[in-house]
């Protein structure tokens, strides 16, 4: 099972977004299960679960993990092909974001378009590398910084821009024989706050 895979086909994306099928994917990401086992967990008839599983299997979102005999019946044990899924903008090719249409480094919407392109391109590279049975050379850095003021944030952005620009100027070789271009994406945005957990309310015992 892969840690994450990218869905590029629009039909597969539509199948994965169905609430019940999404629930089945989550159940199968935890481990193989039969239609009968899943039916008990999600509260649907086994035939209905089988219908959903066949749709997921047709689009490569689940696969056969094995079979087992249960009485006179052979049960198919299914598993998810990945622990999680990301839908590529290619699934909505006609309306996918295009960061080339405008460029505003201070625009959150332009950042979103750049991030969408990143998902699309890396997803395509992963698919190609898997078919060629080759490793994909990538690098990602994820961190968090707390600024004391907006002025500090602006100074950080200025230094980051200068530093990255200097590295690009140092290592970029337009005429290198056999060289390959790489895309660099650097993003800075406020951290999304996780809402605090709501404590469970205990019911007072009923008086006799």
CSV table of C-alpha atoms in Angstrom, one decimal:
chain,number,residue,atom,x,y,z
A,1,UNK,CA,0.0,0.0,0.0
A,2,UNK,CA,1.3,3.5,-0.9
A,3,UNK,CA,1.3,6.3,1.7
A,4,UNK,CA,-0.4,8.6,-0.7
A,5,UNK,CA,-1.5,8.5,-4.4
A,6,UNK,CA,-2.8,11.1,-6.8
A,7,UNK,CA,-6.1,10.7,-8.6
A,8,UNK,CA,-5.8,12.2,-12.1
A,9,UNK,CA,-8.9,10.7,-13.8
A,10,UNK,CA,-12.1,12.7,-13.4
A,11,UNK,CA,-14.3,9.5,-13.2
A,12,UNK,CA,-12.1,8.1,-10.4
A,13,UNK,CA,-12.3,11.4,-8.6
A,14,UNK,CA,-16.1,11.3,-8.7
A,15,UNK,CA,-16.1,7.8,-7.4
A,16,UNK,CA,-13.8,8.7,-4.5
A,17,UNK,CA,-15.9,11.7,-3.5
A,18,UNK,CA,-19.0,9.7,-2.8
A,19,UNK,CA,-19.4,9.8,1.0
A,20,UNK,CA,-20.0,6.1,1.4
A,21,UNK,CA,-17.2,5.1,-1.0
A,22,UNK,CA,-14.9,7.5,0.9
A,23,UNK,CA,-15.9,5.8,4.1
A,24,UNK,CA,-15.1,2.4,2.6
A,25,UNK,CA,-11.7,3.6,1.4
A,26,UNK,CA,-10.9,4.7,5.0
A,27,UNK,CA,-12.0,1.4,6.4
A,28,UNK,CA,-9.8,-0.5,3.8
A,29,UNK,CA,-6.8,1.7,4.5
A,30,UNK,CA,-6.8,0.3,8.0
A,31,UNK,CA,-6.6,-3.2,6.7
A,32,UNK,CA,-8.1,-5.8,4.3
A,33,UNK,CA,-11.8,-6.6,4.8
A,34,UNK,CA,-14.6,-8.5,3.0
A,35,UNK,CA,-17.9,-7.0,1.8
A,36,UNK,CA,-19.6,-8.8,4.7
A,37,UNK,CA,-17.2,-7.3,7.3
A,38,UNK,CA,-17.6,-3.8,5.8
A,39,UNK,CA,-21.4,-4.1,5.7
A,40,UNK,CA,-21.4,-4.6,9.5
A,41,UNK,CA,-19.2,-1.6,10.0
A,42,UNK,CA,-21.0,0.9,7.8
A,43,UNK,CA,-24.6,-0.3,8.2
A,44,UNK,CA,-25.3,-1.3,4.6
A,45,UNK,CA,-26.5,-4.6,3.1
A,46,UNK,CA,-23.6,-6.7,1.8
A,47,UNK,CA,-24.9,-6.4,-1.8
A,48,UNK,CA,-24.8,-2.6,-1.6
A,49,UNK,CA,-21.2,-2.7,-0.3
A,50,UNK,CA,-20.2,-5.0,-3.1
A,51,UNK,CA,-21.6,-2.5,-5.6
A,52,UNK,CA,-19.5,0.3,-4.1
A,53,UNK,CA,-16.4,-1.9,-4.0
A,54,UNK,CA,-16.7,-2.9,-7.6
A,55,UNK,CA,-16.8,0.8,-8.6
A,56,UNK,CA,-13.7,1.5,-6.5
A,57,UNK,CA,-11.9,-1.5,-7.9
A,58,UNK,CA,-12.7,-0.4,-11.5
A,59,UNK,CA,-10.8,2.8,-10.9
A,60,UNK,CA,-7.8,1.3,-9.1
A,61,UNK,CA,-8.7,2.7,-5.7
A,62,UNK,CA,-9.0,-0.8,-4.1
A,63,UNK,CA,-7.5,-4.1,-5.0
A,64,UNK,CA,-7.8,-7.8,-4.1
A,65,UNK,CA,-5.7,-8.6,-1.0
A,66,UNK,CA,-6.7,-12.3,-0.9
A,67,UNK,CA,-9.5,-14.8,-0.6
A,68,UNK,CA,-10.8,-17.0,2.2
A,69,UNK,CA,-13.4,-19.7,2.6
A,70,UNK,CA,-16.3,-19.1,4.9
A,71,UNK,CA,-18.6,-22.1,4.8
A,72,UNK,CA,-19.6,-22.7,1.2
A,73,UNK,CA,-18.7,-19.2,0.2
A,74,UNK,CA,-15.4,-17.7,-0.9
A,75,UNK,CA,-15.0,-14.2,0.4
A,76,UNK,CA,-12.8,-11.6,-1.4
A,77,UNK,CA,-10.7,-9.6,0.9
A,78,UNK,CA,-10.2,-6.1,-0.4
A,79,UNK,CA,-7.7,-3.4,0.5
A,80,UNK,CA,-7.1,0.2,-0.4
A,81,UNK,CA,-4.3,0.9,-2.8
A,82,UNK,CA,-3.2,3.8,-0.7
A,83,UNK,CA,-3.5,5.1,2.8
A,84,UNK,CA,-4.7,8.5,1.5
A,85,UNK,CA,-5.5,10.1,-1.8
A,86,UNK,CA,-5.1,13.5,-3.4
A,87,UNK,CA,-7.2,14.7,-6.4
A,88,UNK,CA,-5.0,16.3,-9.1
A,89,UNK,CA,-6.2,19.4,-10.9
A,90,UNK,CA,-6.0,17.2,-14.0
A,91,UNK,CA,-9.3,15.7,-12.9
A,92,UNK,CA,-10.8,19.1,-13.8
A,93,UNK,CA,-8.5,19.8,-16.7
A,94,UNK,CA,-10.7,22.4,-18.4
A,95,UNK,CA,-10.8,24.6,-15.3
A,96,UNK,CA,-7.6,23.8,-13.5
A,97,UNK,CA,-5.7,26.8,-12.0
A,98,UNK,CA,-3.0,28.3,-14.2
A,99,UNK,CA,-0.5,30.4,-12.3
A,100,UNK,CA,0.8,31.6,-15.6
A,101,UNK,CA,-2.3,33.8,-16.1
A,102,UNK,CA,-1.1,36.2,-13.5
A,103,UNK,CA,1.7,36.5,-11.0
A,104,UNK,CA,1.3,38.2,-7.7
A,105,UNK,CA,3.6,36.9,-5.0
A,106,UNK,CA,1.4,38.5,-2.3
A,107,UNK,CA,-1.8,36.9,-3.6
A,108,UNK,CA,-3.2,33.9,-1.7
A,109,UNK,CA,-5.1,32.9,-4.8
A,110,UNK,CA,-2.0,32.9,-6.9
A,111,UNK,CA,-0.3,30.8,-4.2
A,112,UNK,CA,-3.2,28.3,-4.4
A,113,UNK,CA,-2.8,28.1,-8.2
A,114,UNK,CA,1.0,27.4,-7.7
A,115,UNK,CA,0.2,24.7,-5.1
A,116,UNK,CA,-2.4,23.2,-7.5
A,117,UNK,CA,0.3,23.0,-10.2
A,118,UNK,CA,2.6,21.4,-7.8
A,119,UNK,CA,0.1,18.7,-7.0
A,120,UNK,CA,-0.5,18.2,-10.7
A,121,UNK,CA,3.1,18.0,-11.7
A,122,UNK,CA,4.3,15.8,-8.9
A,123,UNK,CA,1.4,13.5,-9.4
A,124,UNK,CA,2.3,13.2,-13.1
A,125,UNK,CA,6.0,12.5,-12.2
A,126,UNK,CA,5.0,9.9,-9.6
A,127,UNK,CA,2.9,8.1,-12.2
A,128,UNK,CA,5.7,8.2,-14.7
A,129,UNK,CA,8.3,7.0,-12.3
A,130,UNK,CA,6.1,4.1,-11.1
A,131,UNK,CA,5.6,3.0,-14.7
A,132,UNK,CA,9.3,3.2,-15.4
A,133,UNK,CA,10.1,1.6,-12.0
A,134,UNK,CA,12.5,4.4,-11.2
A,135,UNK,CA,12.9,6.6,-8.1
A,136,UNK,CA,11.9,10.2,-8.3
A,137,UNK,CA,14.4,12.8,-7.1
A,138,UNK,CA,12.4,15.4,-5.1
A,139,UNK,CA,12.9,17.4,-1.9
A,140,UNK,CA,10.5,19.2,0.4
A,141,UNK,CA,11.0,21.4,3.5
A,142,UNK,CA,8.2,22.0,5.9
A,143,UNK,CA,8.6,24.2,8.9
A,144,UNK,CA,6.9,26.8,11.1
A,145,UNK,CA,8.1,30.2,12.3
A,146,UNK,CA,6.5,32.6,14.7
A,147,UNK,CA,7.0,36.3,13.8
A,148,UNK,CA,7.0,39.0,16.5
A,149,UNK,CA,5.6,41.5,14.1
A,150,UNK,CA,4.5,42.2,10.5
A,151,UNK,CA,7.8,44.0,10.0
A,152,UNK,CA,9.7,40.9,11.0
A,153,UNK,CA,7.7,38.9,8.6
A,154,UNK,CA,8.4,41.3,5.7
A,155,UNK,CA,12.1,41.3,6.6
A,156,UNK,CA,12.1,37.5,6.6
A,157,UNK,CA,10.4,37.4,3.1
A,158,UNK,CA,13.0,39.9,1.8
A,159,UNK,CA,15.9,37.8,3.1
A,160,UNK,CA,14.4,34.6,1.8
A,161,UNK,CA,13.9,36.0,-1.6
A,162,UNK,CA,17.5,37.3,-1.8
A,163,UNK,CA,18.8,34.0,-0.5
A,164,UNK,CA,16.9,31.8,-2.9
A,165,UNK,CA,17.7,34.2,-5.8
A,166,UNK,CA,21.4,33.9,-5.0
A,167,UNK,CA,21.3,30.1,-4.9
A,168,UNK,CA,19.5,30.1,-8.3
A,169,UNK,CA,22.0,32.4,-9.8
A,170,UNK,CA,24.9,30.2,-8.4
A,171,UNK,CA,23.6,26.8,-9.6
A,172,UNK,CA,21.5,27.6,-12.7
A,173,UNK,CA,23.3,26.6,-15.9
A,174,UNK,CA,21.2,27.2,-19.0
A,175,UNK,CA,23.7,25.5,-21.3
A,176,UNK,CA,24.7,22.5,-19.2
A,177,UNK,CA,24.8,19.4,-21.5
A,178,UNK,CA,22.4,16.7,-20.1
A,179,UNK,CA,21.1,19.1,-17.5
A,180,UNK,CA,17.5,19.0,-16.3
A,181,UNK,CA,15.3,21.9,-15.2
A,182,UNK,CA,13.8,21.8,-11.7
A,183,UNK,CA,11.0,23.9,-10.3
A,184,UNK,CA,11.3,25.6,-7.0
A,185,UNK,CA,8.2,26.5,-4.9
A,186,UNK,CA,8.5,28.4,-1.7
A,187,UNK,CA,5.4,29.4,0.2
A,188,UNK,CA,4.7,31.3,3.4
A,189,UNK,CA,1.2,31.5,4.9
A,190,UNK,CA,-0.4,31.8,8.4
A,191,UNK,CA,-0.7,28.5,10.2
A,192,UNK,CA,-4.3,27.2,10.3
A,193,UNK,CA,-5.4,27.0,13.9
A,194,UNK,CA,-6.9,23.7,15.0
A,195,UNK,CA,-10.1,24.3,17.0
A,196,UNK,CA,-9.9,23.1,20.6
A,197,UNK,CA,-11.5,19.7,21.3
A,198,UNK,CA,-15.0,20.0,22.8
A,199,UNK,CA,-15.1,18.1,26.1
A,200,UNK,CA,-17.7,15.4,26.4
A,201,UNK,CA,-20.6,16.3,28.6
A,202,UNK,CA,-21.3,13.7,31.2
A,203,UNK,CA,-25.0,13.0,31.9
A,204,UNK,CA,-25.9,13.2,35.5
A,205,UNK,CA,-27.2,9.9,36.9
A,206,UNK,CA,-30.9,9.7,37.0
A,207,UNK,CA,-32.4,9.8,40.5
A,208,UNK,CA,-34.3,6.8,41.6
